[in-house]
Tab-separated table of C-alpha atoms in Angstrom:
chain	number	residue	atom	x	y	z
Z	1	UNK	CA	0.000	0.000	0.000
Z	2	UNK	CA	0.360	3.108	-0.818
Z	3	UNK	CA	1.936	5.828	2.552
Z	4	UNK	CA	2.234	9.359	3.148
Z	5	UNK	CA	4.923	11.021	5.401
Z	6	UNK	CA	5.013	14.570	6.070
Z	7	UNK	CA	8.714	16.573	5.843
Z	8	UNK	CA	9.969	20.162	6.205
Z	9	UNK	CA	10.819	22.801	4.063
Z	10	UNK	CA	11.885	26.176	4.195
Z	11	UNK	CA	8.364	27.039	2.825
Z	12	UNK	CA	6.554	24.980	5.064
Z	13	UNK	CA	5.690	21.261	5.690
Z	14	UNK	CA	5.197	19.296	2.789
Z	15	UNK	CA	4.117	15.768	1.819
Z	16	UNK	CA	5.239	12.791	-0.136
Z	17	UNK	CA	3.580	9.888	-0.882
Z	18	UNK	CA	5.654	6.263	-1.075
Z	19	UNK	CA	4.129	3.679	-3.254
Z	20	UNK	CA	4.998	0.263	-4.883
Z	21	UNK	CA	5.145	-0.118	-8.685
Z	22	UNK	CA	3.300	-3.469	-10.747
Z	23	UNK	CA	7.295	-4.044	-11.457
Z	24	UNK	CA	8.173	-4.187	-7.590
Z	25	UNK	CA	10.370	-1.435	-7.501
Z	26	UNK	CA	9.889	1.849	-5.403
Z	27	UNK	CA	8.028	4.734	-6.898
Z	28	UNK	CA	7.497	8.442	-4.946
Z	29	UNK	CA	6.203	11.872	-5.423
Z	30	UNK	CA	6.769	14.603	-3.144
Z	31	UNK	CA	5.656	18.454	-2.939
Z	32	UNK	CA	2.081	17.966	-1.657
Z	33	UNK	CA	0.850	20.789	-0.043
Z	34	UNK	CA	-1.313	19.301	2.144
Z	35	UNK	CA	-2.292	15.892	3.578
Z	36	UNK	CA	-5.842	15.150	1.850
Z	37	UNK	CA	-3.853	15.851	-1.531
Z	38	UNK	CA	-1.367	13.720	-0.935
Z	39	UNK	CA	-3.487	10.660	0.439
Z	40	UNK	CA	-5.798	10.990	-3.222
Z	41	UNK	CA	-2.462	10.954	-5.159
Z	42	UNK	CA	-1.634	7.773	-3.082
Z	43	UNK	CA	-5.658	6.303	-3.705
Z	44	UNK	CA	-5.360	6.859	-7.503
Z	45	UNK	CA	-2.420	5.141	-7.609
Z	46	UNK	CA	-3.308	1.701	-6.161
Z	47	UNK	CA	-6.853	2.139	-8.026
Z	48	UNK	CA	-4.919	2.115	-11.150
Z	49	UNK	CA	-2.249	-0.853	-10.239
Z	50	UNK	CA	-5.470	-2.549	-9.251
Z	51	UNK	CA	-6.923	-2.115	-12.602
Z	52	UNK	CA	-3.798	-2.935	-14.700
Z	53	UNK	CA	-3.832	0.730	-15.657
Z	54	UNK	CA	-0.721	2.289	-13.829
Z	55	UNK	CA	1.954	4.365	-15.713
Z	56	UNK	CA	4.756	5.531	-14.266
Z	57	UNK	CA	5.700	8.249	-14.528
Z	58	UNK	CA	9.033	8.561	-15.752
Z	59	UNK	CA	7.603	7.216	-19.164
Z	60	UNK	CA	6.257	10.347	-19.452
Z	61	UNK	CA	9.777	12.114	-20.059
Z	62	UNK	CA	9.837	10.322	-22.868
Z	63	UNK	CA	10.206	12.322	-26.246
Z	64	UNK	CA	7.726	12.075	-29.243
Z	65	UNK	CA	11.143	12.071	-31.541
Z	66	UNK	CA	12.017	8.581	-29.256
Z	67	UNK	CA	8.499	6.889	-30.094
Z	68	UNK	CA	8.429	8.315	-33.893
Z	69	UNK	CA	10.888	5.458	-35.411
Z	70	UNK	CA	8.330	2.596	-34.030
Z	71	UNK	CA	5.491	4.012	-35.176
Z	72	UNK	CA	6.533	4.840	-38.612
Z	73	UNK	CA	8.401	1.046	-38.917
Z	74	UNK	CA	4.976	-0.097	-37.866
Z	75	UNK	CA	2.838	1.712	-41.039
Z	76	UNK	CA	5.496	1.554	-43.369
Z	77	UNK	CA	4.823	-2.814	-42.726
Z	78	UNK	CA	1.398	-2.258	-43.535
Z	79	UNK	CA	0.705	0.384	-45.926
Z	80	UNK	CA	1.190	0.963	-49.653
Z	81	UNK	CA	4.367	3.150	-50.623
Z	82	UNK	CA	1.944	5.822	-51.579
Z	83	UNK	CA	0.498	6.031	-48.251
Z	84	UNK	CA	3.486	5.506	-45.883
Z	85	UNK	CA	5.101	9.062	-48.270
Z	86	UNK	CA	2.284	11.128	-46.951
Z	87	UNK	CA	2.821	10.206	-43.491
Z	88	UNK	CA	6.829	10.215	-43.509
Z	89	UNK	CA	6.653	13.815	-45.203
Z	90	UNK	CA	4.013	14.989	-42.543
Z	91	UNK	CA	6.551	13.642	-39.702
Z	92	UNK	CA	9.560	15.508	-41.332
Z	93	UNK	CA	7.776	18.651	-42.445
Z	94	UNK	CA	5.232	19.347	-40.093
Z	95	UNK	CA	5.520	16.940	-36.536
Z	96	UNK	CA	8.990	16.873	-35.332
Z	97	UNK	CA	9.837	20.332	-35.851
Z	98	UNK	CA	7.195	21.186	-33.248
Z	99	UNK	CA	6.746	17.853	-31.055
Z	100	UNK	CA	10.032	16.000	-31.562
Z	101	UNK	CA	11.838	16.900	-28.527
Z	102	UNK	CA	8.533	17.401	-26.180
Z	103	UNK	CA	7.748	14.963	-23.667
Z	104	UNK	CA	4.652	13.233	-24.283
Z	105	UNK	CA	3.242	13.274	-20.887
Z	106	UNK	CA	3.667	17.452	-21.449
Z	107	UNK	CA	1.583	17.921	-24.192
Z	108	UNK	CA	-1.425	19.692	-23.406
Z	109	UNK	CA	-4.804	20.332	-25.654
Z	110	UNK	CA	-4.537	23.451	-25.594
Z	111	UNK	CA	-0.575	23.281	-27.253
Z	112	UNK	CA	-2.273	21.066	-29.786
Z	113	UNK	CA	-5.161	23.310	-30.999
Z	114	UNK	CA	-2.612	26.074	-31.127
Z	115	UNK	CA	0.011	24.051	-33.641
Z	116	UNK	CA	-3.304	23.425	-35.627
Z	117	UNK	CA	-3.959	27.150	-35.583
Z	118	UNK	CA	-1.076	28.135	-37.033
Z	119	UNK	CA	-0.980	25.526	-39.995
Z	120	UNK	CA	-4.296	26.577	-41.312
Z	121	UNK	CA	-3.323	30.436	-40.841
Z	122	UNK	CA	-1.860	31.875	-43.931
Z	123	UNK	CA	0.712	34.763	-42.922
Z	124	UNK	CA	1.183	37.654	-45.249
Z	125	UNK	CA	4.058	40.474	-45.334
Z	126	UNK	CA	3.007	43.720	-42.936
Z	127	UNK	CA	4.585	45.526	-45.295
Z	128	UNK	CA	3.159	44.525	-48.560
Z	129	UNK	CA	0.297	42.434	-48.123
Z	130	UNK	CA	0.953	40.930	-52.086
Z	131	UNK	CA	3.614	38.707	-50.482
Z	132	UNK	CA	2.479	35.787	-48.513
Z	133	UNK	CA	5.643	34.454	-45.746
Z	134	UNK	CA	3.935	31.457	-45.000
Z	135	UNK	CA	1.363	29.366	-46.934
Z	136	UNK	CA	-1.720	28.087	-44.916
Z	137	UNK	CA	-1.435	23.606	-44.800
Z	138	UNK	CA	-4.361	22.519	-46.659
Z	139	UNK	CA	-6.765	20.628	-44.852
Z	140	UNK	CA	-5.584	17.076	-46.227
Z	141	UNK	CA	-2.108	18.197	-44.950
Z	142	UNK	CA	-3.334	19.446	-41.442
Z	143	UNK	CA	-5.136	16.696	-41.073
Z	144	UNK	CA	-2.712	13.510	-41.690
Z	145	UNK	CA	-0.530	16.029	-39.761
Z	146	UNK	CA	-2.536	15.733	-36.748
Z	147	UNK	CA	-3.024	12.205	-37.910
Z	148	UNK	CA	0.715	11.427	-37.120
Z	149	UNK	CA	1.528	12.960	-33.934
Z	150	UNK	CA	-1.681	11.439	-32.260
Z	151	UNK	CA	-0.710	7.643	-33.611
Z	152	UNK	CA	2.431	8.431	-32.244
Z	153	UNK	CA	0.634	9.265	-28.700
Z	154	UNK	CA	-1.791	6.086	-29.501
Z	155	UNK	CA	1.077	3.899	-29.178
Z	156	UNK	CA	2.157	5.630	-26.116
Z	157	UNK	CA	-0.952	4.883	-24.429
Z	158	UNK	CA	-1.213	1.172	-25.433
Z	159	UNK	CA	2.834	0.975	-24.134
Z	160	UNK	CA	1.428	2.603	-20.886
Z	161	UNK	CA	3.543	5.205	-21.330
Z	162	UNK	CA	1.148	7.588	-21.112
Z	163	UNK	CA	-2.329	7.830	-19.455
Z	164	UNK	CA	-4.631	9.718	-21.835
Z	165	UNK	CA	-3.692	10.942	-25.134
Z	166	UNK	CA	-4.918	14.582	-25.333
Z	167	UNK	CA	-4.153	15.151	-29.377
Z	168	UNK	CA	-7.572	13.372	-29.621
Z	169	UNK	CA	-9.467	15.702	-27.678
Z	170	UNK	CA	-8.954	18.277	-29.909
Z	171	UNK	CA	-11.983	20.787	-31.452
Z	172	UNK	CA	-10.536	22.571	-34.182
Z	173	UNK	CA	-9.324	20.212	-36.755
Z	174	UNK	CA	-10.658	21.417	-40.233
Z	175	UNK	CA	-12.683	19.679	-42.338
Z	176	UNK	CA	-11.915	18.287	-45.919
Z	177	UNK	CA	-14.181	20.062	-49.121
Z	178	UNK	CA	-14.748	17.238	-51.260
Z	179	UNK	CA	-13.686	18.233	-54.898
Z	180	UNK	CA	-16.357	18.741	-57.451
Z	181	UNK	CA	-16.589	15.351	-59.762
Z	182	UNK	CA	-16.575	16.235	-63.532
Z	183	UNK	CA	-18.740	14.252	-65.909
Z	184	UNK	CA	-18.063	14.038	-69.164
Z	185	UNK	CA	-20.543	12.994	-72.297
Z	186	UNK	CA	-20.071	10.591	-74.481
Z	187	UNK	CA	-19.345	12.872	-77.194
Z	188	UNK	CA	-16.641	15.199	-75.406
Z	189	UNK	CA	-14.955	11.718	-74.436
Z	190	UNK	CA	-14.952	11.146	-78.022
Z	191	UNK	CA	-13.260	14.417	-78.590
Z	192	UNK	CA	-10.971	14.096	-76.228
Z	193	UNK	CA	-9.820	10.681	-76.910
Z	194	UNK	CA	-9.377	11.740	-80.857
Z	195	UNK	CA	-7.026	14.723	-79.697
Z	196	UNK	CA	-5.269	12.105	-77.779
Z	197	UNK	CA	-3.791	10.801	-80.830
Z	198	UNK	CA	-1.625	7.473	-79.639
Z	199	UNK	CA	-3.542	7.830	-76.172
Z	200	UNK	CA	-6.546	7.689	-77.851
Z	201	UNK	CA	-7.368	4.103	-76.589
Z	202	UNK	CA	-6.257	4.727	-73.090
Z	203	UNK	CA	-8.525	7.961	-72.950
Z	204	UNK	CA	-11.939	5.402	-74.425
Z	205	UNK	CA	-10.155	2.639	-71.564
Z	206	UNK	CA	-10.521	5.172	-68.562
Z	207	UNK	CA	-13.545	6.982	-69.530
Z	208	UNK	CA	-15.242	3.568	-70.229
Z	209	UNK	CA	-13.584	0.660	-67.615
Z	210	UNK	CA	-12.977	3.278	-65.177
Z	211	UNK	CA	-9.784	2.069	-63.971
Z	212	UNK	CA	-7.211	4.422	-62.140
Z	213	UNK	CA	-4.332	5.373	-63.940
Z	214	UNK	CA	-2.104	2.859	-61.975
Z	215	UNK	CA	-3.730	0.578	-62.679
Z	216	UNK	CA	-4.727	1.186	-66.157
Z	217	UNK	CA	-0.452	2.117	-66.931
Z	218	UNK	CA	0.444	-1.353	-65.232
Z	219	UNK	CA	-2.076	-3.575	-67.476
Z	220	UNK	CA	-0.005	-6.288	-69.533
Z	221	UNK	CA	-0.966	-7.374	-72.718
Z	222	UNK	CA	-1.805	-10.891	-70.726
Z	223	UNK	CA	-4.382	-9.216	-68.328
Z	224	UNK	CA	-6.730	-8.543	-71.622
Z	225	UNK	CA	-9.100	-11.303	-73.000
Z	226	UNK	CA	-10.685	-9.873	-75.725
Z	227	UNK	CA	-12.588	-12.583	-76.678
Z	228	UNK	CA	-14.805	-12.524	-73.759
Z	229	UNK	CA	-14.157	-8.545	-73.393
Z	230	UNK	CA	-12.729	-8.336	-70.051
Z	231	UNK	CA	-9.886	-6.376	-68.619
Z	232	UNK	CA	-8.395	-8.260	-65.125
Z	233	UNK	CA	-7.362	-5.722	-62.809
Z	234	UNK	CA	-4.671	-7.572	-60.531
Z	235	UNK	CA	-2.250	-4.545	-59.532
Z	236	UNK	CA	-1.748	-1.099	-59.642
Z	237	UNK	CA	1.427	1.093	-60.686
Z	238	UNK	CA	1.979	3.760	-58.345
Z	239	UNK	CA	4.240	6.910	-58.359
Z	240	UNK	CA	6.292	7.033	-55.354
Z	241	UNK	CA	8.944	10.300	-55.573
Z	242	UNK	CA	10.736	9.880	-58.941
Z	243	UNK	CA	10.172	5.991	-59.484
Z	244	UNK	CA	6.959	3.939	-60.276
Z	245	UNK	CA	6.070	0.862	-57.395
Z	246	UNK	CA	3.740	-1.772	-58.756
Z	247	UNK	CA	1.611	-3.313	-55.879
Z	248	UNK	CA	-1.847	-4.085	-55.587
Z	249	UNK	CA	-4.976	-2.673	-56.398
Z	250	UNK	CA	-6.638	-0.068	-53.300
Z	251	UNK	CA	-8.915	-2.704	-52.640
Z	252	UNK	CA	-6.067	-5.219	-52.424
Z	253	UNK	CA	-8.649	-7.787	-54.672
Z	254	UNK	CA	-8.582	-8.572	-58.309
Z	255	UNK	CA	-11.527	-7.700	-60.918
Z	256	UNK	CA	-12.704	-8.570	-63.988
Z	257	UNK	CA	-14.211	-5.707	-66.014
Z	258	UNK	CA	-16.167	-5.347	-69.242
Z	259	UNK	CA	-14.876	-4.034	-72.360
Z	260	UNK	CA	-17.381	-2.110	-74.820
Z	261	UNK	CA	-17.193	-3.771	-78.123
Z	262	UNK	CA	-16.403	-0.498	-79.719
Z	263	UNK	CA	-13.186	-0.575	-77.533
Z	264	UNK	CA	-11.915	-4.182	-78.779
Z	265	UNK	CA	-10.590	-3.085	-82.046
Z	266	UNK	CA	-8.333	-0.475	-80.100
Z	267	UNK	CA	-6.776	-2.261	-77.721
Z	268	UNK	CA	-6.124	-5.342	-80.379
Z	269	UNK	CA	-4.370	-3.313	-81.709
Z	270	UNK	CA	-2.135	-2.043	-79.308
Z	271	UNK	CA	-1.141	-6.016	-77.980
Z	272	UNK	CA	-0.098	-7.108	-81.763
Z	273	UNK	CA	3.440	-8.529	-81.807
Z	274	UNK	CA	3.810	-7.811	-77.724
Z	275	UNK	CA	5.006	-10.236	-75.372
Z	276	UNK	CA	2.044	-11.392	-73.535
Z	277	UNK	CA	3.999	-9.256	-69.819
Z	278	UNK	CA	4.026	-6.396	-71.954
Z	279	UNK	CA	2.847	-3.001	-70.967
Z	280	UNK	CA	-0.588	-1.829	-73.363
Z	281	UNK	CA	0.385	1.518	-72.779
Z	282	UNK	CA	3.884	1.922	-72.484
Z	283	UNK	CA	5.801	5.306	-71.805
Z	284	UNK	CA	8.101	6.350	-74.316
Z	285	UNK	CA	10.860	4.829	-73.394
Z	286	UNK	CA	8.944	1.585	-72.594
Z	287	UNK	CA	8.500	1.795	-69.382
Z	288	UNK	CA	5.495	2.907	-66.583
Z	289	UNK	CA	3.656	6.118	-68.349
Z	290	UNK	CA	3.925	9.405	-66.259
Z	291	UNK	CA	1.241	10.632	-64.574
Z	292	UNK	CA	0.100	14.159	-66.872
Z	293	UNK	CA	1.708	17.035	-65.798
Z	294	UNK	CA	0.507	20.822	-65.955
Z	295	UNK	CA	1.799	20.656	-69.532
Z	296	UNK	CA	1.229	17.352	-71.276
Z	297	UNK	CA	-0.927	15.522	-73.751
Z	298	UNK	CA	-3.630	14.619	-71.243
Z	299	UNK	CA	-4.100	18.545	-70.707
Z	300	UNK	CA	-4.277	19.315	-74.369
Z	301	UNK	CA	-6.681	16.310	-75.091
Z	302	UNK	CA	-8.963	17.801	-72.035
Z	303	UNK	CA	-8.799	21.298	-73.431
Z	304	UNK	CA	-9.866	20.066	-77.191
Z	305	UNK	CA	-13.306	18.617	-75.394
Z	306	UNK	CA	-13.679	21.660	-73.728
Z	307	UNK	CA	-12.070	20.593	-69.674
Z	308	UNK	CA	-9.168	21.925	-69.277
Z	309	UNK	CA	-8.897	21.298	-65.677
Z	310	UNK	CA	-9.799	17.505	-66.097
Z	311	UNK	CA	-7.506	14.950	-64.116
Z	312	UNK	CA	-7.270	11.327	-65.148
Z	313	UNK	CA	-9.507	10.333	-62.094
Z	314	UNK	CA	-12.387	12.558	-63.351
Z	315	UNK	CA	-12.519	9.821	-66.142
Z	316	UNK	CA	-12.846	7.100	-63.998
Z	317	UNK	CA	-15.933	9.456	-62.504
Z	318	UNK	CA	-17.070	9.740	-65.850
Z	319	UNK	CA	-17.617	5.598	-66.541
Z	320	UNK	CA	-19.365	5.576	-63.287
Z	321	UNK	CA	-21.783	8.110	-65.008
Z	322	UNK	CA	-22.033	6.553	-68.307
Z	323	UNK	CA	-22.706	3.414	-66.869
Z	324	UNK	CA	-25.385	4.709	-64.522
Z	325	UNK	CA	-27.127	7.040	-67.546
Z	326	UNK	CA	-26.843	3.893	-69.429
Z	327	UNK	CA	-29.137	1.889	-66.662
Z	328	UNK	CA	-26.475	-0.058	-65.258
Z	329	UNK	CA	-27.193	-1.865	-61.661
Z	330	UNK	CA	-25.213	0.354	-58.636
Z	331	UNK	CA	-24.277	-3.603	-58.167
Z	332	UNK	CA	-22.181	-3.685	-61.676
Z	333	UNK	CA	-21.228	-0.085	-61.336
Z	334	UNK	CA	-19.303	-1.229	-57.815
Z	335	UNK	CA	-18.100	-4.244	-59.280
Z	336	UNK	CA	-16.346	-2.016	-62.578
Z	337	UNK	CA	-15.039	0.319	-59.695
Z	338	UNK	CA	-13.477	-1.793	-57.321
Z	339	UNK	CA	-15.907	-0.615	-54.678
Z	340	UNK	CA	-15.750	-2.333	-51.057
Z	341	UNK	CA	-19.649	-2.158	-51.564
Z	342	UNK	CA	-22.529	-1.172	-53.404
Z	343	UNK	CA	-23.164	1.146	-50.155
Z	344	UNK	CA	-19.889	3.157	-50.773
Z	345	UNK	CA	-20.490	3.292	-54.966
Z	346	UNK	CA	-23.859	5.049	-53.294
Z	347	UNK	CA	-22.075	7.423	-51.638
Z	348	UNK	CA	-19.341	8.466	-53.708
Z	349	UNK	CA	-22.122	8.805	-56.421
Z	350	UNK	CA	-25.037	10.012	-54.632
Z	351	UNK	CA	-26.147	13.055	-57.297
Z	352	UNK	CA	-25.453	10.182	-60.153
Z	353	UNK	CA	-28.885	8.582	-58.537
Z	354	UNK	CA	-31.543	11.427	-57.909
Z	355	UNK	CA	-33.750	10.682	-61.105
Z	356	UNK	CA	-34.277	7.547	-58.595
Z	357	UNK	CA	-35.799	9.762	-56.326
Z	358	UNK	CA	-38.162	10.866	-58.638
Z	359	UNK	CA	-39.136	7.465	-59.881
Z	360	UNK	CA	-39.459	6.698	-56.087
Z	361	UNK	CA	-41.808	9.742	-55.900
Z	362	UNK	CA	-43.896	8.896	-58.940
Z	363	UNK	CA	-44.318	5.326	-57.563
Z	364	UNK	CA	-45.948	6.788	-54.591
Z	365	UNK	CA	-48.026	8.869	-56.452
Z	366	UNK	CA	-49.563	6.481	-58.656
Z	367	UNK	CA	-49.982	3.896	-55.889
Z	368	UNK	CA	-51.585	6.985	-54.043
Z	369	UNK	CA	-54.098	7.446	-56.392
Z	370	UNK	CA	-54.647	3.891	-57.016
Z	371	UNK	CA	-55.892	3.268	-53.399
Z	372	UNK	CA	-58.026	6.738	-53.042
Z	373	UNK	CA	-59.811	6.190	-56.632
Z	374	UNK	CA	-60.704	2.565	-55.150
């Protein structure tokens, strides 16, 4: 158990409280005040050895920079190259600068809500307001940011190192703007993809398959069977930095997807005389196409159709439209995407669905009428 001695000080008497750790050594904390303070301290403290929830509290000195290599081992084990980027830049950039030699048990909610403060706050010149000294994070940044350091304090916790992680209690995290999906017709696809000149059958492939670029640049001439018009989707070429990492598709599953017969003749085309591991749409040099820059084909082709800002992904958007305007089943449509569920293909294309709502509301009315006229 737990005691409490009294001792002298120049400022008066004070208190310390003697206690036994889980690991049988001898644990103590002096500068009580008073005796009622120093017997709680002494309570809480067997009330948490009883309940297998102690932490002592010299794990508390410990730095975030000291936990950081751990954590990041741990996601960098589990998470695509892509992923584990984002979070190593966010540590670097944005995390250690500011938490890297604080203790954990020191950091306070209030400390936290500030460093989130001053990410999101763009600071301008005094002098000449044109000139902007530092750029405000974006939200995604901020947010995988924030992301970081409280993992980091997760793994604290679950190491009972710490008691409570306070990064989580946090108010003022900002909140993502989803970006405005573009759909585009049938006919500026067709524009688009006959600007595209070689690219022409990639353009028809991603506005009609709606693969993502990885994993429509890592297709091999052997994941096409034409006969039965089906693309297999089995991995995805992502770029990481300067070099291009094949792995697996997002939803870490292969899919078979349906080829429009108008598409066949193109893609034929681009397998005759390849190797059956060759690329279908190589780079120039013959290896993993670029992603479009600011300045590349892609931009031109969108332009011609009349979308300049267009991005690869708003093509894969674009089959899930055509397919839906077409009267495909949400069911296919999730199957084409890669979707976890038909739920999720719901939700990332909600508006694509509300003339269902007003087939749902003409139901009702007819049935509405049927019954009163009876």
């Amino acid at each position: 158990m737990a005691t409490v001695k009294s001792y002298s000080t120049t400022k008066g008497t004070r208190y310390k409280v003697r206690y036994m750790k889980p690991d049988g050594s001898q644990g103590s904390k002096s500068g009580f005040t008073n005796a009622e303070s120093a017997r709680d301290f002494a309570s809480r403290i067997e009330v948490r050895k009883a309940d297998g929830e102690y932490v002592d509290p010299r794990d508390g000195r410990t730095l975030v920079a000291e936990l950081a290599p751990a954590w990041l081992a741990s996601k960098k084990s589990r998470l695509k190259p892509s992923a584990y980027v984002g979070l190593d830049s966010a540590w670097r950039i944005h995390v250690e600068p500011r938490w890297g030699n604080k203790p954990i048990a020191a950091i306070e909610i209030s400390d936290v809500e500030e460093w989130i403060a001053d990410l999101v706050t763009e600071i301008r010149d005094p002098g000449d307001p044109e000139v902007v000294i530092k750029k405000a994070a974006s939200a995604t940044t901020t947010i995988r940011a924030h992301a970081v350091l409280a993992g980091i304090l997760d793994r604290a916790v679950r190491d009972r190192k710490l008691v409570t992680n306070k990064a989580r209690k946090i108010e003022n995290l900002p909140r993502k703007r989803p970006k405005r999906k573009m759909y585009l017709t049938h006919e500026q696809v067709a524009t688009m993809a006959g600007a595209a000149g070689d690219k022409s059958a990639l353009v028809l492939t991603l506005a009609y398959c709606g693969l993502r670029w990885g994993e429509a640049i890592g297709l091999r001439v052997c994941d096409l069977d034409l006969l039965r018009r089906r693309l297999i989707v089995s991995r995805n070429a992502v770029e990481v930095g300067a070099h291009v990492m094949v792995g697996t598709t997002k939803s870490m599953k292969d899919r078979s997807i349906p080829v429009p017969r108008f598409l066949v003749e193109d893609l034929a085309a681009l397998c005759k005389g390849k190797d059956r591991h060759d690329l279908v749409f190589p780079g120039t040099e013959g290896g993993f196409m670029r992603r479009p820059r600011q300045r590349s084909w892609f931009r031109t082709a969108a332009k011609a159709a009349g979308v300049p800002e267009l991005t690869p992904h708003d093509l894969r958007h674009t089959a899930a439209s055509l397919a839906v305007s077409a009267g495909a089943h949400v069911k296919a449509v999730q199957r084409m995407l890669g979707h976890a569920s038909a739920a999720m293909t719901l939700d990332v294309y909600a508006d694509l669905f509300d003339d269902d709502l007003d087939l749902v509301a003409d139901a009702l009315d007819r049935a509405r009428r049927g019954a009163i006229s009876a």
